[in-house]
Short mmCIF file of C-alpha atoms in Angstrom, two decimals:
data_model
loop_
_atom_site.label_atom_id
_atom_site.label_comp_id
_atom_site.label_asym_id
_atom_site.label_seq_id
_atom_site.Cartn_x
_atom_site.Cartn_y
_atom_site.Cartn_z
CA MET A 1 -16.39 -20.69 -7.11
CA ASP A 2 -16.91 -24.33 -7.95
CA ASP A 3 -16.79 -25.39 -4.31
CA VAL A 4 -19.56 -23.13 -2.94
CA ASP A 5 -22.18 -25.90 -2.85
CA ARG A 6 -19.84 -28.31 -1.14
CA THR A 7 -18.69 -25.77 1.45
CA MET A 8 -22.31 -25.33 2.46
CA ALA A 9 -22.99 -29.07 2.76
CA VAL A 10 -24.20 -30.37 6.12
CA GLY A 11 -22.77 -33.36 7.93
CA THR A 12 -19.41 -35.12 8.03
CA PRO A 13 -18.03 -38.08 6.07
CA THR A 14 -17.97 -40.18 9.27
CA ALA A 15 -21.74 -40.04 9.85
CA GLY A 16 -23.28 -43.52 10.15
CA ARG A 17 -19.90 -45.28 10.50
CA ALA A 18 -18.69 -47.32 13.42
CA PRO A 19 -16.34 -45.28 15.63
CA LEU A 20 -12.62 -45.99 15.56
CA ALA A 21 -10.79 -47.23 18.61
CA PRO A 22 -9.14 -44.68 20.93
CA PRO A 23 -7.19 -42.49 20.36
CA PHE A 24 -7.97 -42.54 16.63
CA ASP A 25 -11.63 -41.73 17.29
CA LEU A 26 -10.49 -38.41 18.79
CA LEU A 27 -8.40 -37.59 15.73
CA GLU A 28 -11.22 -38.54 13.37
CA SER A 29 -13.65 -36.35 15.28
CA GLU A 30 -11.30 -33.36 15.27
CA ALA A 31 -10.48 -33.75 11.58
CA SER A 32 -14.18 -33.98 10.72
CA ALA A 33 -14.77 -30.83 12.77
CA LEU A 34 -12.27 -29.02 10.53
CA LEU A 35 -14.52 -29.80 7.57
CA ASP A 36 -17.55 -28.41 9.40
CA ARG A 37 -15.70 -25.23 10.33
CA LEU A 38 -14.30 -24.94 6.82
CA ALA A 39 -17.87 -24.91 5.50
CA LEU A 40 -18.44 -21.70 7.46
CA VAL A 41 -15.71 -19.85 5.51
CA ARG A 42 -18.05 -18.59 2.82
CA PRO A 43 -17.24 -16.35 -0.16
CA PHE A 44 -17.32 -12.64 0.67
CA ALA A 45 -19.75 -12.07 -2.19
CA LEU A 46 -22.38 -14.05 -0.26
CA HIS A 47 -22.23 -12.39 3.14
CA GLU A 48 -20.83 -8.85 2.90
CA THR A 49 -23.20 -5.89 2.55
CA MET A 50 -22.10 -2.56 1.11
CA VAL A 51 -23.30 0.08 -1.30
CA PRO A 52 -22.05 -0.61 -4.86
CA ALA A 53 -19.76 2.44 -4.83
CA ALA A 54 -17.92 1.05 -1.78
CA ALA A 55 -17.24 -2.39 -3.25
CA LEU A 56 -13.80 -3.64 -4.17
CA PRO A 57 -12.94 -3.36 -7.86
CA SER A 58 -14.38 -6.45 -9.55
CA PRO A 59 -10.95 -7.77 -10.67
CA ALA A 60 -9.61 -7.44 -7.10
CA LEU A 61 -12.63 -9.19 -5.55
CA LEU A 62 -12.38 -11.96 -8.14
CA GLU A 63 -8.68 -12.46 -7.37
CA VAL A 64 -9.40 -12.67 -3.63
CA GLU A 65 -12.36 -15.06 -4.01
CA ARG A 66 -10.42 -17.35 -6.35
CA PHE A 67 -7.47 -17.33 -3.98
CA LEU A 68 -9.56 -18.26 -0.94
CA ALA A 69 -11.66 -20.81 -2.87
CA ARG A 70 -8.49 -22.54 -4.02
CA GLY A 71 -7.23 -22.67 -0.45
CA ARG A 72 -10.52 -24.10 0.84
CA ARG A 73 -10.61 -26.70 -1.91
CA LEU A 74 -7.05 -27.89 -1.31
CA LEU A 75 -7.50 -28.05 2.46
CA ARG A 76 -10.76 -29.97 2.16
CA ARG A 77 -9.10 -32.55 -0.08
CA ARG A 78 -6.26 -32.98 2.39
CA VAL A 79 -8.63 -33.44 5.31
CA GLU A 80 -10.70 -35.96 3.36
CA ARG A 81 -7.55 -37.89 2.38
CA TYR A 82 -6.44 -37.87 6.01
CA LEU A 83 -9.79 -39.26 7.16
CA ALA A 84 -9.71 -41.95 4.49
CA TRP A 85 -6.15 -42.89 5.46
CA LEU A 86 -7.11 -42.95 9.12
CA ARG A 87 -10.03 -45.30 8.43
CA ALA A 88 -7.96 -47.63 6.26
CA ARG A 89 -4.75 -47.74 8.34
CA ALA A 90 -5.80 -47.06 11.94
CA GLU A 91 -4.93 -50.52 13.22
CA ALA A 92 -1.45 -50.47 11.67
CA THR A 93 -0.65 -46.80 12.33
CA ASP A 94 1.34 -45.33 15.19
CA PRO A 95 -0.96 -42.87 17.06
CA ALA A 96 1.89 -40.36 17.35
CA ARG A 97 2.31 -40.33 13.57
CA ALA A 98 -1.44 -39.81 13.08
CA GLN A 99 -1.31 -36.94 15.58
CA ARG A 100 1.58 -35.29 13.76
CA SER A 101 -0.35 -35.42 10.48
CA PHE A 102 -3.43 -33.93 12.11
CA VAL A 103 -1.46 -31.11 13.72
CA LEU A 104 -0.11 -30.11 10.29
CA LEU A 105 -3.66 -30.07 8.92
CA ARG A 106 -4.80 -27.85 11.76
CA LEU A 107 -1.91 -25.46 11.15
CA GLU A 108 -2.96 -25.23 7.50
CA PHE A 109 -6.53 -24.54 8.61
CA ASN A 110 -5.39 -21.74 10.94
CA ALA A 111 -3.29 -20.25 8.13
CA LEU A 112 -6.35 -20.25 5.88
CA LEU A 113 -8.35 -18.46 8.58
CA SER A 114 -5.55 -15.90 8.89
CA GLN A 115 -5.76 -15.28 5.15
CA PHE A 116 -9.54 -14.93 5.37
CA ASP A 117 -9.28 -12.50 8.28
CA LEU A 118 -6.73 -10.41 6.39
CA PHE A 119 -9.11 -9.88 3.49
CA ALA A 120 -12.08 -9.54 5.86
CA ASP A 121 -10.38 -6.46 7.34
CA VAL A 122 -10.27 -5.00 3.83
CA ILE A 123 -13.84 -5.87 2.84
CA THR A 124 -15.89 -5.54 6.05
CA GLN A 125 -15.11 -1.83 6.41
CA ARG A 126 -16.77 -1.28 3.04
CA SER A 127 -20.09 -1.59 4.86
CA GLU A 128 -19.36 1.39 7.12
CA HIS A 129 -21.25 4.57 6.21
CA ASP A 130 -18.98 7.01 4.30
CA THR A 131 -15.85 5.01 5.18
CA GLY A 132 -16.61 2.32 2.60
CA VAL A 133 -16.99 4.82 -0.23
CA TRP A 134 -13.84 6.69 0.81
CA LEU A 135 -11.89 3.43 0.76
CA ALA A 136 -13.13 2.71 -2.75
CA GLY A 137 -11.92 6.16 -3.75
CA LEU A 138 -8.54 5.41 -2.23
CA ASP A 139 -8.44 2.16 -4.25
CA ALA A 140 -8.83 4.26 -7.39
CA ALA A 141 -6.15 6.73 -6.30
CA ALA A 142 -3.74 3.91 -5.46
CA ALA A 143 -4.29 2.32 -8.87
CA ASP A 144 -3.53 5.66 -10.50
CA GLY A 145 -0.36 6.06 -8.43
CA LEU A 146 0.81 2.61 -9.46
CA ARG A 147 0.28 3.37 -13.16
CA ALA A 148 3.49 5.37 -12.96
CA ALA A 149 5.23 1.99 -13.30
CA ALA A 150 4.65 2.58 -17.02
CA PRO A 151 6.77 -0.23 -18.53
CA LEU A 152 4.86 -2.83 -16.52
CA ALA A 153 1.52 -1.10 -17.12
CA ARG A 154 1.93 -1.62 -20.84
CA ALA A 155 2.62 -5.29 -20.20
CA GLY A 156 -0.56 -5.62 -18.16
CA ARG A 157 1.27 -6.86 -15.08
CA LEU A 158 0.12 -4.31 -12.51
CA PRO A 159 -1.62 -5.88 -9.51
CA GLU A 160 -4.85 -4.62 -8.01
CA VAL A 161 -4.50 -2.40 -4.92
CA VAL A 162 -7.09 -2.33 -2.12
CA CYS A 163 -7.15 -0.25 1.07
CA TYR A 164 -8.46 -0.49 4.62
CA LEU A 165 -8.23 1.63 7.77
CA ASP A 166 -6.43 0.79 10.99
CA ARG A 167 -5.21 2.57 14.08
CA GLY A 168 -1.75 4.08 14.41
CA PRO A 169 0.01 7.06 12.78
CA GLY A 170 1.70 5.24 9.89
CA ALA A 171 0.56 3.39 6.79
CA ALA A 172 1.82 0.00 5.61
CA ILE A 173 1.50 -2.28 2.61
CA ARG A 174 1.38 -6.02 2.15
CA ARG A 175 2.65 -6.15 -1.41
CA ALA A 176 1.12 -8.34 -4.07
CA ARG A 177 2.95 -11.64 -4.68
CA THR A 178 4.57 -11.65 -1.24
CA ARG A 179 3.92 -14.64 1.01
CA LEU A 180 0.81 -14.82 3.17
CA PRO A 181 0.41 -16.99 6.29
CA GLY A 182 0.73 -20.56 5.10
CA GLY A 183 2.99 -19.68 2.17
CA PRO A 184 0.77 -18.79 -0.84
CA PRO A 185 1.43 -15.53 -2.71
CA ASN A 186 -0.80 -12.55 -1.99
CA PRO A 187 -3.15 -12.02 -4.98
CA VAL A 188 -3.54 -8.24 -4.48
CA ALA A 189 -1.64 -5.41 -2.81
CA ILE A 190 -3.23 -4.40 0.52
CA VAL A 191 -2.59 -0.90 1.88
CA ARG A 192 -3.29 -0.21 5.54
CA VAL A 193 -4.23 3.44 5.90
CA PRO A 194 -4.05 5.22 9.29
CA ARG A 195 -7.56 6.14 10.37
CA GLU A 196 -6.35 9.36 12.00
CA ARG A 197 -5.24 10.67 8.58
CA MET A 198 -8.74 10.55 7.11
CA VAL A 199 -9.70 12.86 5.49
CA GLY A 200 -7.19 15.36 4.02
CA THR A 201 -4.33 15.41 1.52
CA ALA A 202 -2.06 13.92 4.19
CA ILE A 203 -3.73 10.65 3.26
CA ALA A 204 -2.24 11.05 -0.22
CA SER A 205 1.25 11.21 1.30
CA SER A 206 0.78 7.89 3.11
CA LEU A 207 -1.00 6.24 0.20
CA MET A 208 1.52 7.16 -2.48
CA HIS A 209 4.43 6.18 -0.26
CA GLU A 210 2.95 2.68 0.13
CA VAL A 211 2.13 2.51 -3.57
CA GLY A 212 5.77 3.43 -4.13
CA HIS A 213 6.78 0.29 -2.24
CA GLN A 214 4.74 -1.80 -4.70
CA GLY A 215 6.02 0.11 -7.72
CA ALA A 216 9.62 -0.18 -6.56
CA ALA A 217 9.18 -3.93 -6.11
CA LEU A 218 7.67 -4.35 -9.58
CA LEU A 219 10.53 -2.39 -11.14
CA ASP A 220 13.16 -3.98 -8.86
CA LEU A 221 14.39 -0.52 -7.92
CA ARG A 222 15.74 -1.49 -4.52
CA ALA A 223 18.29 -3.77 -6.17
CA SER A 224 19.15 -1.61 -9.17
CA VAL A 225 19.45 1.67 -7.24
CA GLY A 226 21.32 -0.25 -4.55
CA ARG A 227 23.98 -1.18 -7.09
CA ASP A 228 24.42 2.51 -7.95
CA VAL A 229 24.79 3.36 -4.26
CA THR A 230 27.35 0.59 -3.81
CA ARG A 231 29.42 1.96 -6.69
CA ARG A 232 29.21 5.48 -5.28
CA ARG A 233 30.29 4.24 -1.86
CA SER A 234 33.37 2.59 -3.33
CA GLN A 235 34.41 5.94 -4.85
CA ALA A 236 33.67 7.99 -1.72
CA PRO A 237 36.38 9.16 0.71
CA PRO A 238 36.62 6.98 3.83
CA ARG A 239 34.91 9.59 6.02
CA ASP A 240 31.73 9.39 3.87
CA ARG A 241 31.44 5.62 3.59
CA PRO A 242 29.47 5.13 6.84
CA ALA A 243 26.92 7.63 5.51
CA TRP A 244 26.60 5.69 2.25
CA ASP A 245 26.18 2.49 4.26
CA LEU A 246 23.19 4.11 5.98
CA TRP A 247 21.73 5.32 2.68
CA GLN A 248 22.04 1.80 1.35
CA ARG A 249 20.11 0.46 4.34
CA TRP A 250 17.45 3.15 4.01
CA LEU A 251 16.86 2.85 0.26
CA GLY A 252 13.81 0.68 0.83
CA GLU A 253 12.05 3.72 2.34
CA ALA A 254 13.82 6.51 0.44
CA ILE A 255 12.63 5.28 -2.97
CA PRO A 256 8.93 5.22 -1.94
CA ASP A 257 9.39 8.72 -0.49
CA PHE A 258 10.70 9.80 -3.91
CA TRP A 259 7.69 8.12 -5.56
CA ALA A 260 5.30 9.99 -3.24
CA VAL A 261 6.84 13.41 -3.95
CA ALA A 262 6.82 12.68 -7.69
CA SER A 263 3.14 11.67 -7.50
CA VAL A 264 1.57 14.33 -5.26
CA GLY A 265 4.16 17.08 -4.84
CA VAL A 266 4.47 19.12 -1.68
CA CYS A 267 1.66 17.36 0.19
CA ALA A 268 3.93 14.28 0.32
CA THR A 269 6.49 16.18 2.40
CA LEU A 270 3.84 17.93 4.50
CA GLY A 271 2.18 14.59 5.21
CA LEU A 272 5.52 13.07 6.17
CA ILE A 273 6.09 15.92 8.63
CA GLN A 274 2.78 15.06 10.28
CA VAL A 275 3.84 11.42 10.69
CA VAL A 276 7.32 12.03 12.11
CA SER A 277 6.52 15.04 14.35
CA LEU A 278 7.41 13.18 17.53
CA PRO A 279 9.29 13.93 20.74
CA ARG A 280 12.78 15.17 19.93
CA ALA A 281 14.48 11.99 21.11
CA PHE A 282 12.63 9.97 18.46
CA VAL A 283 13.15 12.54 15.69
CA PHE A 284 16.94 12.37 16.12
CA ARG A 285 17.27 8.69 17.01
CA LEU A 286 19.85 7.04 14.75
CA SER A 287 19.58 3.25 14.70
CA PRO A 288 21.90 1.59 12.15
CA ASP A 289 19.58 -1.44 11.95
CA ALA A 290 16.34 0.50 11.35
CA PRO A 291 14.91 0.38 7.80
CA HIS A 292 13.57 3.96 8.03
CA PRO A 293 15.86 6.99 7.84
CA VAL A 294 16.23 9.14 10.93
CA PRO A 295 13.03 11.24 10.92
CA TRP A 296 14.92 14.52 10.97
CA ILE A 297 17.00 13.49 7.96
CA ARG A 298 14.02 11.91 6.22
CA VAL A 299 12.07 15.18 6.03
CA LEU A 300 15.11 16.95 4.60
CA LEU A 301 15.50 14.16 2.05
CA SER A 302 11.85 14.46 1.01
CA ALA A 303 12.18 18.22 0.60
CA SER A 304 15.36 17.70 -1.43
CA PHE A 305 13.50 15.32 -3.73
CA GLY A 306 10.89 18.04 -4.22
CA ALA A 307 13.50 20.71 -4.94
CA ARG A 308 15.14 18.42 -7.51
CA LEU A 309 11.89 17.50 -9.27
CA TYR A 310 10.00 20.81 -8.91
CA PRO A 311 12.41 23.72 -8.20
CA HIS A 312 10.63 26.34 -6.12
CA PRO A 313 11.36 28.45 -3.00
CA GLN A 314 8.69 26.52 -1.05
CA TRP A 315 11.13 23.68 -0.40
CA ARG A 316 13.64 26.00 1.30
CA ARG A 317 10.81 27.42 3.40
CA LEU A 318 9.81 23.91 4.44
CA VAL A 319 13.40 23.08 5.40
CA ARG A 320 13.70 26.28 7.45
CA ALA A 321 10.43 25.52 9.22
CA TRP A 322 11.44 21.93 9.98
CA THR A 323 14.88 22.87 11.32
CA ALA A 324 13.31 25.62 13.44
CA LEU A 325 10.90 23.11 14.96
CA TYR A 326 13.74 20.63 15.55
CA PRO A 327 17.13 22.40 15.73
CA ALA A 328 19.99 19.97 15.18
CA ALA A 329 22.56 19.51 17.92
CA PRO A 330 26.02 20.78 16.87
CA ASP A 331 27.83 17.64 18.05
CA ARG A 332 26.38 15.10 15.59
CA PRO A 333 29.16 14.42 13.05
CA GLU A 334 27.23 11.47 11.54
CA PHE A 335 24.44 13.89 10.66
CA ASP A 336 26.98 16.23 9.04
CA ARG A 337 28.14 13.41 6.73
CA LEU A 338 24.55 12.44 5.90
CA LEU A 339 23.74 16.04 4.98
CA ALA A 340 26.93 16.30 2.93
CA THR A 341 26.08 13.20 0.87
CA LEU A 342 22.32 13.82 0.68
CA PRO A 343 22.42 15.90 -2.56
CA GLU A 344 24.41 13.14 -4.29
CA LEU A 345 21.87 10.53 -3.20
CA VAL A 346 18.99 12.66 -4.51
CA GLY A 347 20.72 13.04 -7.88
CA LEU A 348 21.55 9.34 -7.98
CA ILE A 349 17.93 8.27 -7.36
CA ALA A 350 16.40 10.85 -9.72
CA GLY A 351 18.84 10.01 -12.49
CA HIS A 352 18.79 6.24 -12.00
CA ARG A 353 18.38 4.20 -15.18
CA SER A 354 17.68 0.51 -15.51
CA PRO A 355 16.23 -1.91 -18.10
CA ALA A 356 12.97 -2.01 -16.13
CA LEU A 357 12.58 1.72 -16.80
CA GLY A 358 13.20 1.36 -20.51
CA GLU A 359 16.57 3.07 -19.97
CA ARG A 360 14.82 6.32 -19.04
CA SER A 361 15.76 7.98 -15.78
CA LEU A 362 13.51 7.30 -12.82
CA ALA A 363 12.53 10.98 -12.70
CA ARG A 364 11.48 10.92 -16.35
CA SER A 365 9.47 7.72 -15.80
CA LEU A 366 7.18 9.36 -13.24
CA PRO A 367 4.34 11.86 -13.91
CA LEU A 368 6.12 15.16 -13.32
CA ARG A 369 4.88 17.34 -16.17
CA GLU A 370 1.89 18.95 -14.44
CA ARG A 371 3.14 18.86 -10.86
CA SER A 372 5.33 21.93 -10.66
CA PRO A 373 4.03 24.32 -7.97
CA ALA A 374 3.19 26.99 -10.53
CA ARG A 375 1.20 24.55 -12.70
CA LEU A 376 -0.63 23.15 -9.68
CA ARG A 377 -1.54 26.63 -8.49
CA GLY A 378 -2.82 27.48 -11.96
CA ILE A 379 -5.02 24.37 -11.99
CA ALA A 380 -6.34 25.30 -8.52
CA LEU A 381 -7.31 28.78 -9.70
CA ARG A 382 -8.99 27.33 -12.78
CA TRP A 383 -10.77 24.79 -10.56
CA ARG A 384 -12.05 27.67 -8.40
CA ARG A 385 -13.62 29.30 -11.48
CA ASP A 386 -14.96 26.07 -12.96
CA PRO A 387 -15.65 23.07 -10.66
CA ARG A 388 -15.79 20.82 -13.73
CA THR A 389 -11.99 21.06 -13.82
CA ALA A 390 -11.87 18.23 -11.26
CA ALA A 391 -13.38 15.84 -13.80
CA HIS A 392 -10.27 16.14 -15.98
CA LEU A 393 -7.71 15.38 -13.28
CA SER A 394 -6.30 11.98 -12.44
CA PRO A 395 -6.55 11.12 -8.73
CA SER A 396 -2.87 11.69 -8.01
CA LEU A 397 -2.89 15.03 -9.84
CA ALA A 398 -6.07 16.10 -8.00
CA PHE A 399 -4.40 15.27 -4.67
CA ALA A 400 -1.34 17.28 -5.74
CA VAL A 401 -3.50 20.29 -6.69
CA VAL A 402 -5.41 20.30 -3.40
CA GLY A 403 -2.21 19.79 -1.40
CA GLN A 404 -0.48 22.67 -3.20
CA ALA A 405 -3.55 24.89 -2.70
CA ARG A 406 -3.43 24.14 1.02
CA ALA A 407 0.32 24.87 1.15
CA ASP A 408 -0.23 28.17 -0.71
CA GLY A 409 -3.06 29.22 1.62
CA LEU A 410 -5.69 29.16 -1.15
CA ILE A 411 -7.83 26.82 0.95
CA GLY A 412 -8.08 26.05 4.65
CA PRO A 413 -8.22 22.73 6.50
CA GLY A 414 -12.01 22.55 6.28
CA ASP A 415 -11.98 23.20 2.52
CA GLU A 416 -9.24 20.60 2.09
CA SER A 417 -11.23 17.95 3.96
CA ARG A 418 -14.40 18.73 2.00
CA LEU A 419 -12.58 18.57 -1.34
CA VAL A 420 -10.85 15.29 -0.55
CA ARG A 421 -14.11 13.69 0.59
CA GLY A 422 -15.80 14.85 -2.59
CA LEU A 423 -12.99 13.51 -4.78
CA LEU A 424 -12.97 10.13 -3.07
CA GLU A 425 -16.73 9.83 -3.50
CA ARG A 426 -16.50 10.83 -7.15
CA TRP A 427 -13.80 8.29 -7.96
CA ALA A 428 -15.73 5.56 -6.14
CA LEU A 429 -18.91 6.45 -8.02
CA ASP A 430 -17.10 6.49 -11.36
CA ARG A 431 -15.84 2.98 -10.73
CA ALA A 432 -19.23 1.74 -9.57
CA LEU A 433 -20.90 3.07 -12.74
CA GLY A 434 -18.39 1.35 -14.99
CA GLY A 435 -16.24 4.35 -15.73
CA ASP A 436 -12.57 5.11 -15.18
CA PRO A 437 -11.52 7.60 -12.46
CA VAL A 438 -8.54 8.49 -14.68
CA PRO A 439 -9.80 10.63 -17.60
CA PRO A 440 -8.28 9.88 -21.04
CA SER A 441 -6.62 13.30 -21.03
CA ALA A 442 -4.84 12.38 -17.78
CA ALA A 443 -3.99 8.82 -18.69
CA GLY A 444 -2.00 9.16 -21.85
CA GLY A 445 -4.87 8.79 -24.30
CA ARG A 446 -6.63 5.89 -22.64
CA THR A 447 -10.18 5.37 -23.84
CA GLY A 448 -13.20 3.69 -22.34
CA PRO A 449 -16.59 4.37 -20.76
CA SER A 450 -16.83 7.20 -18.27
CA ALA A 451 -19.48 7.94 -15.73
CA GLY A 452 -18.92 11.66 -16.21
CA PRO A 453 -19.13 14.25 -13.43
CA ALA A 454 -21.21 13.13 -10.46
CA PRO A 455 -23.58 16.03 -9.72
CA ARG A 456 -24.09 15.09 -6.05
CA VAL A 457 -20.35 15.15 -5.30
CA ARG A 458 -19.19 18.58 -4.14
CA CYS A 459 -15.76 19.23 -5.67
CA SER A 460 -15.87 23.01 -6.00
CA MET A 461 -12.88 25.02 -4.75
CA LYS A 462 -14.28 28.07 -2.99
CA ASP A 463 -12.59 31.47 -2.96
CA ARG A 464 -11.42 32.23 0.57
CA GLY A 465 -11.14 35.93 -0.26
#
């Protein structure tokens, strides 16, 4: 931060100078005030308090501080050039032109404040008791979920992911490298997590769905899968083409739903059910312009992804439960065509191949090996006997195990909440102590320092019997 000293300087460049004639004196005063206010936008590292375990990952904080410092430096230079120009050319300058230039500067200043406020939402919550540490644990889980973008991970191109809480039932992501207010690219991915979903495995459903948006963007899946859907539409009978048009529109949400099921198993679908359990009119509302699938169809799609990736009777049970809660009306022919084409869409997404995936199928590119229901149940039973089992699980796998245990009735809601809190605290502590929340055994042979099990973090799975 080479501009820290200057941002804390006192006074304005007009001090001691003779005032300009009206109305240029007003513009000079306002432009100088921008410099004074800009000096108050200090680096987060100087004015945020939090326990070390709650802090942003160092690479993410460094990216944010560099980004904001660059913006402050550029804006200060522009304001100083404007003031110098105003001093040198005031007598020969049209006041309206000077006003237009100042207004643009003020818009840039407001954009910079918007960027600062965006990251302040992410960082300030780290000072909240418990919440800050949980968010740091979610950062670690999100990073693990994004590692599934294996071809890019090997190239070292994965962005940092940071999380914060907000009101509302749904999560959202501001992807890395998308445009922020004012135009510059976002240096990190920012996931907004619904506060009402803390703390349970439902949070994993929301988190991995949003991580799936970032992964899909990095792998350009929306475009490449979209080409497959377009080809399939051209081969479909005329009666099915409107359904394929809808699938094409909904791919931007369907692919992250696939990513979530592949990452955390059945808790992705159960979490989705919690989000879209709304009054019946909303569950069946079909809007051709909406980016999200009809909620009723979306749950069935998620369960179909699960049945394709991890065959097991639980998916049929989930479908029966969902359709009992929300029976479909018999006079919805568009729903009939969506259901008829849904299995083809599931196969198309799971089997999709593209250069970004190294010509492997999308299903084979994601971490499926240990996420079958039987394997997850076996890990849960082993975890019950030996709490140290948790130390050998990656965050996404640990979420999948706890979610499957909850679905199987091995643990109750209170146990689930306790386990998730303990896991989040453990991952945050591992990061704070210089370790890696993803053990080498769970990360494809990765090596590096590890903080080891944290004895104060309760991650034991109790026997309900």
